[in-house]
PDB file of C-alpha atoms in Angstrom:
ATOM      1  CA  UNK N   1     -14.128 244.776 221.562  1.00 40.00           C
ATOM      2  CA  UNK N   2     -10.696 244.297 220.025  1.00 54.00           C
ATOM      3  CA  UNK N   3      -8.040 243.639 222.407  1.00 68.00           C
ATOM      4  CA  UNK N   4      -5.276 244.042 219.887  1.00 87.00           C
ATOM      5  CA  UNK N   5      -4.028 247.568 220.983  1.00 90.00           C
ATOM      6  CA  UNK N   6      -5.013 247.026 224.715  1.00 95.00           C
ATOM      7  CA  UNK N   7      -1.837 246.895 226.985  1.00 98.00           C
ATOM      8  CA  UNK N   8      -1.561 245.119 230.258  1.00 98.00           C
ATOM      9  CA  UNK N   9      -3.139 247.057 233.061  1.00 98.00           C
ATOM     10  CA  UNK N  10      -0.037 246.755 235.341  1.00 98.00           C
ATOM     11  CA  UNK N  11       3.360 248.442 234.818  1.00 98.00           C
ATOM     12  CA  UNK N  12       6.799 248.360 236.240  1.00 97.00           C
ATOM     13  CA  UNK N  13       9.289 251.302 236.337  1.00 93.00           C
ATOM     14  CA  UNK N  14      11.948 249.663 234.170  1.00 93.00           C
ATOM     15  CA  UNK N  15       9.596 248.454 231.475  1.00 96.00           C
ATOM     16  CA  UNK N  16      10.418 251.143 229.009  1.00 94.00           C
ATOM     17  CA  UNK N  17      14.246 250.707 229.240  1.00 96.00           C
ATOM     18  CA  UNK N  18      14.422 247.048 228.502  1.00 98.00           C
ATOM     19  CA  UNK N  19      16.325 245.777 225.421  1.00 97.00           C
ATOM     20  CA  UNK N  20      14.308 244.031 222.617  1.00 98.00           C
ATOM     21  CA  UNK N  21      15.487 242.060 219.537  1.00 98.00           C
ATOM     22  CA  UNK N  22      12.529 241.638 217.190  1.00 98.00           C
ATOM     23  CA  UNK N  23      11.455 239.348 214.341  1.00 98.00           C
ATOM     24  CA  UNK N  24      14.142 236.660 214.780  1.00 98.00           C
ATOM     25  CA  UNK N  25      13.193 233.524 212.922  1.00 98.00           C
ATOM     26  CA  UNK N  26      13.179 230.394 215.059  1.00 98.00           C
ATOM     27  CA  UNK N  27      12.540 228.083 212.056  1.00 97.00           C
ATOM     28  CA  UNK N  28      14.683 229.779 209.324  1.00 94.00           C
ATOM     29  CA  UNK N  29      14.892 226.949 206.907  1.00 92.00           C
ATOM     30  CA  UNK N  30      11.248 225.907 206.882  1.00 93.00           C
ATOM     31  CA  UNK N  31       9.072 228.785 208.127  1.00 95.00           C
ATOM     32  CA  UNK N  32      10.929 232.044 208.179  1.00 95.00           C
ATOM     33  CA  UNK N  33       7.711 233.805 208.809  1.00 95.00           C
ATOM     34  CA  UNK N  34       7.500 232.313 212.362  1.00 98.00           C
ATOM     35  CA  UNK N  35       9.528 234.707 214.619  1.00 98.00           C
ATOM     36  CA  UNK N  36      10.222 235.656 218.138  1.00 99.00           C
ATOM     37  CA  UNK N  37      10.988 238.837 219.973  1.00 99.00           C
ATOM     38  CA  UNK N  38      13.443 238.623 223.002  1.00 99.00           C
ATOM     39  CA  UNK N  39      13.030 241.183 225.781  1.00 99.00           C
ATOM     40  CA  UNK N  40      16.106 241.529 228.204  1.00 98.00           C
ATOM     41  CA  UNK N  41      17.091 243.527 231.103  1.00 96.00           C
ATOM     42  CA  UNK N  42      19.773 246.147 230.234  1.00 91.00           C
ATOM     43  CA  UNK N  43      23.190 245.672 231.846  1.00 85.00           C
ATOM     44  CA  UNK N  44      24.775 242.726 233.418  1.00 79.00           C
ATOM     45  CA  UNK N  45      27.848 240.727 232.542  1.00 82.00           C
ATOM     46  CA  UNK N  46      28.474 238.889 229.303  1.00 80.00           C
ATOM     47  CA  UNK N  47      28.680 235.694 231.383  1.00 83.00           C
ATOM     48  CA  UNK N  48      25.278 236.213 232.951  1.00 91.00           C
ATOM     49  CA  UNK N  49      22.510 233.753 232.027  1.00 96.00           C
ATOM     50  CA  UNK N  50      19.014 234.544 233.040  1.00 97.00           C
ATOM     51  CA  UNK N  51      15.935 232.449 233.129  1.00 98.00           C
ATOM     52  CA  UNK N  52      13.356 233.140 230.513  1.00 98.00           C
ATOM     53  CA  UNK N  53       9.552 233.197 230.161  1.00 99.00           C
ATOM     54  CA  UNK N  54       8.044 231.848 226.792  1.00 99.00           C
ATOM     55  CA  UNK N  55       4.598 233.364 226.031  1.00 99.00           C
ATOM     56  CA  UNK N  56       2.354 231.072 224.178  1.00 98.00           C
ATOM     57  CA  UNK N  57      -0.427 232.963 222.584  1.00 98.00           C
ATOM     58  CA  UNK N  58      -4.114 231.682 222.133  1.00 94.00           C
ATOM     59  CA  UNK N  59      -6.082 230.581 219.128  1.00 93.00           C
ATOM     60  CA  UNK N  60      -6.032 233.252 216.215  1.00 95.00           C
ATOM     61  CA  UNK N  61      -7.088 233.088 212.699  1.00 94.00           C
ATOM     62  CA  UNK N  62      -4.161 232.430 210.212  1.00 95.00           C
ATOM     63  CA  UNK N  63      -4.283 236.052 208.895  1.00 96.00           C
ATOM     64  CA  UNK N  64      -3.506 237.382 212.405  1.00 96.00           C
ATOM     65  CA  UNK N  65      -0.526 235.043 213.007  1.00 96.00           C
ATOM     66  CA  UNK N  66       2.172 237.454 211.748  1.00 95.00           C
ATOM     67  CA  UNK N  67       0.884 240.323 213.901  1.00 96.00           C
ATOM     68  CA  UNK N  68       0.282 238.647 217.238  1.00 97.00           C
ATOM     69  CA  UNK N  69       3.586 239.595 218.772  1.00 97.00           C
ATOM     70  CA  UNK N  70       2.797 243.325 218.216  1.00 97.00           C
ATOM     71  CA  UNK N  71      -0.438 243.148 220.235  1.00 98.00           C
ATOM     72  CA  UNK N  72      -0.474 245.318 223.250  1.00 98.00           C
ATOM     73  CA  UNK N  73      -0.668 242.206 225.403  1.00 98.00           C
ATOM     74  CA  UNK N  74       2.606 240.838 224.451  1.00 98.00           C
ATOM     75  CA  UNK N  75       4.485 244.069 224.083  1.00 98.00           C
ATOM     76  CA  UNK N  76       3.529 244.442 227.745  1.00 99.00           C
ATOM     77  CA  UNK N  77       4.141 241.130 229.021  1.00 99.00           C
ATOM     78  CA  UNK N  78       7.532 240.749 227.482  1.00 99.00           C
ATOM     79  CA  UNK N  79       8.949 243.894 229.006  1.00 99.00           C
ATOM     80  CA  UNK N  80       7.260 242.982 232.363  1.00 99.00           C
ATOM     81  CA  UNK N  81       9.277 239.725 232.418  1.00 99.00           C
ATOM     82  CA  UNK N  82      12.461 241.633 231.526  1.00 98.00           C
ATOM     83  CA  UNK N  83      11.814 244.350 234.020  1.00 98.00           C
ATOM     84  CA  UNK N  84      11.488 241.547 236.626  1.00 97.00           C
ATOM     85  CA  UNK N  85      14.925 240.189 235.961  1.00 96.00           C
ATOM     86  CA  UNK N  86      14.066 237.422 233.335  1.00 98.00           C
ATOM     87  CA  UNK N  87      14.152 237.146 229.540  1.00 98.00           C
ATOM     88  CA  UNK N  88      10.724 237.570 227.958  1.00 99.00           C
ATOM     89  CA  UNK N  89      10.320 235.621 224.640  1.00 99.00           C
ATOM     90  CA  UNK N  90       7.119 236.285 222.658  1.00 99.00           C
ATOM     91  CA  UNK N  91       6.533 234.309 219.460  1.00 99.00           C
ATOM     92  CA  UNK N  92       3.922 233.437 216.786  1.00 98.00           C
ATOM     93  CA  UNK N  93       2.887 229.939 216.054  1.00 98.00           C
ATOM     94  CA  UNK N  94       0.534 228.560 213.442  1.00 97.00           C
ATOM     95  CA  UNK N  95      -3.096 228.552 213.923  1.00 96.00           C
ATOM     96  CA  UNK N  96      -5.204 225.364 214.760  1.00 92.00           C
ATOM     97  CA  UNK N  97      -7.787 226.883 212.465  1.00 91.00           C
ATOM     98  CA  UNK N  98     -10.679 226.694 215.068  1.00 84.00           C
ATOM     99  CA  UNK N  99      -9.435 223.367 216.499  1.00 84.00           C
ATOM    100  CA  UNK N 100      -9.326 221.561 213.184  1.00 82.00           C
ATOM    101  CA  UNK N 101      -5.487 220.982 212.987  1.00 85.00           C
ATOM    102  CA  UNK N 102      -3.293 220.885 215.899  1.00 90.00           C
ATOM    103  CA  UNK N 103       0.082 219.391 214.786  1.00 91.00           C
ATOM    104  CA  UNK N 104       1.411 222.543 213.317  1.00 95.00           C
ATOM    105  CA  UNK N 105       1.005 224.527 216.475  1.00 96.00           C
ATOM    106  CA  UNK N 106       2.424 221.737 218.619  1.00 94.00           C
ATOM    107  CA  UNK N 107       5.403 221.522 216.264  1.00 96.00           C
ATOM    108  CA  UNK N 108       6.063 225.205 216.404  1.00 97.00           C
ATOM    109  CA  UNK N 109       5.908 225.456 220.067  1.00 97.00           C
ATOM    110  CA  UNK N 110       8.290 222.497 220.515  1.00 95.00           C
ATOM    111  CA  UNK N 111      10.692 223.950 217.846  1.00 97.00           C
ATOM    112  CA  UNK N 112      10.609 227.283 219.710  1.00 97.00           C
ATOM    113  CA  UNK N 113      11.549 225.686 222.933  1.00 97.00           C
ATOM    114  CA  UNK N 114      14.418 223.771 221.211  1.00 95.00           C
ATOM    115  CA  UNK N 115      15.602 226.921 219.356  1.00 97.00           C
ATOM    116  CA  UNK N 116      15.799 228.853 222.590  1.00 98.00           C
ATOM    117  CA  UNK N 117      17.708 226.101 224.331  1.00 96.00           C
ATOM    118  CA  UNK N 118      20.074 225.490 221.493  1.00 97.00           C
ATOM    119  CA  UNK N 119      20.737 229.267 221.179  1.00 98.00           C
ATOM    120  CA  UNK N 120      20.671 230.064 224.854  1.00 98.00           C
ATOM    121  CA  UNK N 121      24.077 231.535 224.910  1.00 97.00           C
ATOM    122  CA  UNK N 122      23.249 234.159 222.125  1.00 97.00           C
ATOM    123  CA  UNK N 123      20.440 235.530 224.219  1.00 97.00           C
ATOM    124  CA  UNK N 124      22.040 235.038 227.643  1.00 97.00           C
ATOM    125  CA  UNK N 125      19.285 232.539 228.724  1.00 98.00           C
ATOM    126  CA  UNK N 126      19.764 229.792 231.144  1.00 97.00           C
ATOM    127  CA  UNK N 127      18.491 226.932 229.055  1.00 96.00           C
ATOM    128  CA  UNK N 128      17.557 224.801 231.947  1.00 94.00           C
ATOM    129  CA  UNK N 129      15.387 227.397 233.635  1.00 96.00           C
ATOM    130  CA  UNK N 130      12.466 228.206 231.361  1.00 97.00           C
ATOM    131  CA  UNK N 131       8.884 229.116 232.248  1.00 97.00           C
ATOM    132  CA  UNK N 132       5.767 229.143 230.116  1.00 98.00           C
ATOM    133  CA  UNK N 133       2.982 231.759 230.246  1.00 99.00           C
ATOM    134  CA  UNK N 134       0.022 230.919 228.190  1.00 98.00           C
ATOM    135  CA  UNK N 135      -3.737 231.941 228.006  1.00 98.00           C
ATOM    136  CA  UNK N 136      -7.072 231.371 226.516  1.00 97.00           C
ATOM    137  CA  UNK N 137      -7.172 228.629 223.704  1.00 94.00           C
ATOM    138  CA  UNK N 138      -3.327 228.446 223.908  1.00 96.00           C
ATOM    139  CA  UNK N 139      -3.488 226.954 227.409  1.00 97.00           C
ATOM    140  CA  UNK N 140      -3.720 223.275 226.502  1.00 95.00           C
ATOM    141  CA  UNK N 141      -0.909 223.784 223.949  1.00 95.00           C
ATOM    142  CA  UNK N 142       1.283 225.472 226.621  1.00 96.00           C
ATOM    143  CA  UNK N 143       0.652 222.852 229.204  1.00 95.00           C
ATOM    144  CA  UNK N 144       1.310 220.048 226.801  1.00 93.00           C
ATOM    145  CA  UNK N 145       4.643 221.690 225.967  1.00 93.00           C
ATOM    146  CA  UNK N 146       5.417 222.183 229.638  1.00 92.00           C
ATOM    147  CA  UNK N 147       4.583 218.720 230.707  1.00 89.00           C
ATOM    148  CA  UNK N 148       6.531 217.057 227.934  1.00 82.00           C
ATOM    149  CA  UNK N 149       9.643 219.270 228.464  1.00 70.00           C
ATOM    150  CA  UNK N 150       9.704 219.167 232.288  1.00 65.00           C
ATOM    151  CA  UNK N 151      11.719 218.823 234.361  1.00 64.00           C
ATOM    152  CA  UNK N 152      14.660 219.173 231.967  1.00 75.00           C
ATOM    153  CA  UNK N 153      13.968 222.773 230.984  1.00 91.00           C
ATOM    154  CA  UNK N 154      10.497 223.957 231.888  1.00 95.00           C
ATOM    155  CA  UNK N 155      10.407 224.783 235.653  1.00 95.00           C
ATOM    156  CA  UNK N 156       6.965 226.478 235.954  1.00 96.00           C
ATOM    157  CA  UNK N 157       3.859 227.342 233.899  1.00 97.00           C
ATOM    158  CA  UNK N 158       1.260 230.037 234.166  1.00 99.00           C
ATOM    159  CA  UNK N 159      -2.172 229.915 232.621  1.00 99.00           C
ATOM    160  CA  UNK N 160      -4.594 232.748 232.237  1.00 99.00           C
ATOM    161  CA  UNK N 161      -8.404 232.113 231.588  1.00 99.00           C
ATOM    162  CA  UNK N 162      -7.273 228.970 229.727  1.00 97.00           C
ATOM    163  CA  UNK N 163      -8.933 226.099 227.905  1.00 96.00           C
ATOM    164  CA  UNK N 164      -6.901 223.619 229.964  1.00 95.00           C
ATOM    165  CA  UNK N 165      -8.025 220.473 228.121  1.00 93.00           C
ATOM    166  CA  UNK N 166      -9.308 220.833 224.553  1.00 90.00           C
ATOM    167  CA  UNK N 167     -10.982 217.426 224.500  1.00 86.00           C
ATOM    168  CA  UNK N 168     -13.170 218.214 227.628  1.00 87.00           C
ATOM    169  CA  UNK N 169     -13.790 221.670 226.267  1.00 88.00           C
ATOM    170  CA  UNK N 170     -15.034 220.361 222.788  1.00 82.00           C
ATOM    171  CA  UNK N 171     -17.160 217.447 224.460  1.00 81.00           C
ATOM    172  CA  UNK N 172     -19.422 220.148 226.161  1.00 71.00           C
ATOM    173  CA  UNK N 173     -20.637 221.268 222.806  1.00 68.00           C
ATOM    174  CA  UNK N 174     -19.776 218.618 220.235  1.00 65.00           C
ATOM    175  CA  UNK N 175     -18.998 215.052 221.429  1.00 63.00           C
ATOM    176  CA  UNK N 176     -18.236 213.837 217.915  1.00 63.00           C
ATOM    177  CA  UNK N 177     -15.635 216.521 217.556  1.00 59.00           C
ATOM    178  CA  UNK N 178     -14.177 215.699 220.886  1.00 57.00           C
ATOM    179  CA  UNK N 179     -13.683 212.085 219.970  1.00 64.00           C
ATOM    180  CA  UNK N 180     -11.474 213.155 217.029  1.00 71.00           C
ATOM    181  CA  UNK N 181      -9.053 214.953 219.216  1.00 77.00           C
ATOM    182  CA  UNK N 182      -5.780 213.026 219.883  1.00 74.00           C
ATOM    183  CA  UNK N 183      -5.391 211.874 223.479  1.00 79.00           C
ATOM    184  CA  UNK N 184      -1.797 213.323 223.596  1.00 78.00           C
ATOM    185  CA  UNK N 185      -3.357 216.867 223.473  1.00 83.00           C
ATOM    186  CA  UNK N 186      -4.689 216.336 226.907  1.00 86.00           C
ATOM    187  CA  UNK N 187      -2.242 217.193 229.763  1.00 87.00           C
ATOM    188  CA  UNK N 188      -4.054 214.941 232.081  1.00 85.00           C
ATOM    189  CA  UNK N 189      -3.673 212.010 229.587  1.00 85.00           C
ATOM    190  CA  UNK N 190      -0.040 212.663 229.485  1.00 84.00           C
ATOM    191  CA  UNK N 191       0.172 212.669 233.418  1.00 83.00           C
ATOM    192  CA  UNK N 192      -1.684 209.341 233.455  1.00 85.00           C
ATOM    193  CA  UNK N 193       0.672 207.801 230.801  1.00 84.00           C
ATOM    194  CA  UNK N 194       3.808 209.418 232.170  1.00 80.00           C
ATOM    195  CA  UNK N 195       3.677 209.972 235.958  1.00 72.00           C
ATOM    196  CA  UNK N 196       6.837 212.145 235.921  1.00 76.00           C
ATOM    197  CA  UNK N 197       7.129 215.321 237.944  1.00 83.00           C
ATOM    198  CA  UNK N 198       5.474 218.222 236.313  1.00 89.00           C
ATOM    199  CA  UNK N 199       6.270 221.903 236.906  1.00 94.00           C
ATOM    200  CA  UNK N 200       4.479 223.926 239.578  1.00 96.00           C
ATOM    201  CA  UNK N 201       1.498 225.691 238.064  1.00 98.00           C
ATOM    202  CA  UNK N 202      -0.257 229.123 238.637  1.00 99.00           C
ATOM    203  CA  UNK N 203      -3.854 228.861 237.250  1.00 99.00           C
ATOM    204  CA  UNK N 204      -5.766 231.972 236.867  1.00 99.00           C
ATOM    205  CA  UNK N 205      -9.610 231.968 236.447  1.00 99.00           C
ATOM    206  CA  UNK N 206     -11.852 234.729 235.159  1.00 99.00           C
ATOM    207  CA  UNK N 207     -15.038 234.421 236.807  1.00 98.00           C
ATOM    208  CA  UNK N 208     -17.017 236.305 234.234  1.00 98.00           C
ATOM    209  CA  UNK N 209     -15.711 234.217 231.360  1.00 98.00           C
ATOM    210  CA  UNK N 210     -17.751 231.910 229.145  1.00 96.00           C
ATOM    211  CA  UNK N 211     -19.440 229.173 231.122  1.00 95.00           C
ATOM    212  CA  UNK N 212     -18.130 226.428 228.775  1.00 93.00           C
ATOM    213  CA  UNK N 213     -14.511 227.502 229.262  1.00 96.00           C
ATOM    214  CA  UNK N 214     -14.767 227.903 233.026  1.00 97.00           C
ATOM    215  CA  UNK N 215     -16.506 224.336 233.242  1.00 95.00           C
ATOM    216  CA  UNK N 216     -13.382 222.907 231.665  1.00 95.00           C
ATOM    217  CA  UNK N 217     -11.149 225.024 233.943  1.00 97.00           C
ATOM    218  CA  UNK N 218     -13.048 223.844 236.978  1.00 97.00           C
ATOM    219  CA  UNK N 219     -12.900 220.185 235.893  1.00 95.00           C
ATOM    220  CA  UNK N 220      -9.044 220.423 235.212  1.00 96.00           C
ATOM    221  CA  UNK N 221      -8.490 222.045 238.576  1.00 97.00           C
ATOM    222  CA  UNK N 222     -10.351 219.162 240.414  1.00 97.00           C
ATOM    223  CA  UNK N 223      -8.478 216.583 238.416  1.00 95.00           C
ATOM    224  CA  UNK N 224      -4.997 218.298 239.352  1.00 95.00           C
ATOM    225  CA  UNK N 225      -5.934 218.473 242.943  1.00 96.00           C
ATOM    226  CA  UNK N 226      -6.906 214.754 242.921  1.00 94.00           C
ATOM    227  CA  UNK N 227      -3.427 214.117 241.753  1.00 92.00           C
ATOM    228  CA  UNK N 228      -1.986 216.299 244.374  1.00 94.00           C
ATOM    229  CA  UNK N 229      -0.212 218.468 241.956  1.00 94.00           C
ATOM    230  CA  UNK N 230       1.904 221.549 242.956  1.00 96.00           C
ATOM    231  CA  UNK N 231      -0.390 224.399 242.004  1.00 97.00           C
ATOM    232  CA  UNK N 232      -1.783 227.776 242.980  1.00 99.00           C
ATOM    233  CA  UNK N 233      -5.106 229.009 241.713  1.00 99.00           C
ATOM    234  CA  UNK N 234      -6.360 232.694 241.648  1.00 99.00           C
ATOM    235  CA  UNK N 235      -9.899 233.483 240.889  1.00 99.00           C
ATOM    236  CA  UNK N 236     -10.860 236.960 239.519  1.00 99.00           C
ATOM    237  CA  UNK N 237     -14.521 236.475 240.424  1.00 98.00           C
ATOM    238  CA  UNK N 238     -16.159 239.154 238.055  1.00 94.00           C
ATOM    239  CA  UNK N 239     -13.383 239.438 235.484  1.00 98.00           C
ATOM    240  CA  UNK N 240     -13.943 238.985 231.813  1.00 98.00           C
ATOM    241  CA  UNK N 241     -11.855 237.039 229.305  1.00 98.00           C
ATOM    242  CA  UNK N 242      -8.539 238.964 228.726  1.00 98.00           C
ATOM    243  CA  UNK N 243      -8.921 240.784 231.986  1.00 98.00           C
ATOM    244  CA  UNK N 244      -5.222 241.545 232.079  1.00 99.00           C
ATOM    245  CA  UNK N 245      -5.735 244.077 229.237  1.00 98.00           C
ATOM    246  CA  UNK N 246      -9.502 244.878 229.770  1.00 98.00           C
ATOM    247  CA  UNK N 247     -10.037 245.251 233.406  1.00 98.00           C
ATOM    248  CA  UNK N 248      -7.929 247.985 235.166  1.00 98.00           C
ATOM    249  CA  UNK N 249      -8.924 247.061 238.638  1.00 98.00           C
ATOM    250  CA  UNK N 250      -7.186 246.390 242.059  1.00 98.00           C
ATOM    251  CA  UNK N 251      -7.766 242.652 241.679  1.00 99.00           C
ATOM    252  CA  UNK N 252      -6.269 242.567 238.234  1.00 99.00           C
ATOM    253  CA  UNK N 253      -3.016 244.229 239.339  1.00 98.00           C
ATOM    254  CA  UNK N 254      -2.895 241.879 242.224  1.00 99.00           C
ATOM    255  CA  UNK N 255      -2.984 238.846 240.075  1.00 99.00           C
ATOM    256  CA  UNK N 256      -0.525 240.202 237.633  1.00 99.00           C
ATOM    257  CA  UNK N 257       1.865 241.164 240.452  1.00 99.00           C
ATOM    258  CA  UNK N 258       1.493 237.703 241.958  1.00 99.00           C
ATOM    259  CA  UNK N 259       2.237 236.189 238.464  1.00 99.00           C
ATOM    260  CA  UNK N 260       5.536 237.973 238.225  1.00 99.00           C
ATOM    261  CA  UNK N 261       6.306 237.036 241.745  1.00 98.00           C
ATOM    262  CA  UNK N 262       5.568 233.456 241.049  1.00 99.00           C
ATOM    263  CA  UNK N 263       7.783 233.385 238.085  1.00 98.00           C
ATOM    264  CA  UNK N 264      10.730 235.048 239.669  1.00 98.00           C
ATOM    265  CA  UNK N 265      10.396 232.847 242.612  1.00 97.00           C
ATOM    266  CA  UNK N 266      10.486 229.664 240.640  1.00 97.00           C
ATOM    267  CA  UNK N 267      12.987 230.849 238.060  1.00 97.00           C
ATOM    268  CA  UNK N 268      15.276 233.410 239.724  1.00 91.00           C
ATOM    269  CA  UNK N 269      15.017 233.143 243.477  1.00 76.00           C
ATOM    270  CA  UNK N 270      15.236 229.360 243.637  1.00 69.00           C
ATOM    271  CA  UNK N 271      18.190 229.638 241.343  1.00 61.00           C
ATOM    272  CA  UNK N 272      19.942 232.196 243.590  1.00 61.00           C
ATOM    273  CA  UNK N 273      19.186 229.995 246.729  1.00 59.00           C
ATOM    274  CA  UNK N 274      20.762 227.014 245.020  1.00 57.00           C
ATOM    275  CA  UNK N 275      23.906 228.957 244.388  1.00 53.00           C
ATOM    276  CA  UNK N 276      24.149 230.013 248.000  1.00 47.00           C
TER     277      UNK N 276
END
């Protein structure tokens, strides 16, 4: 079943009234085809600066890269972030072409973060309060970016039904391929080499997902707990991959609601408390 047109199964009243700026190139000199959409709450003062959530998509074939921001999933999550008082930034990055090349995607995500921070005033974003939401085969890329950029700018990370460590995931089916994956793609390798603080994580598991994916998720969760990291895990015991657009159930809406609460707590409410 194609999920391209499926929208997130949770809605907020103000989703349809948020402001959006589309197809803004974040690498105009080198790759003008790589663009972002910026969703913002309406109103507020010119001096206001809001935290932002950056949505890192999963693995897709190169031909789909230009269209991913228009998928129902992202035209839902962007407005959900904005309706919750944050800025939602959806963007496309180059494909890893079935895990054969990684550097282009890594570069794109790092460049997107740098562009958002460098141009934060234009988008009324608080450059030092960013969160990452990622999913599926984008999870290890999003986590890498979060760990490398914390705590200076990335304050929290959310992963849905994610491949948390590409080396471990590939080792389940192809040990030779796993040995060719650079160590710096592993979030846990980064932690072991750089024991700096990492952002709080919300890790969401789909119990009905592929066993290989969940084996890596479970291994990663165990390793994180062994390191006593700040995390929360939610398990949707029977849910399929992409449950946020495929499974219109009470548990799905509970998890999405908690996701937005987690993001606003880490990005908005903690900022408000610091200013009191």
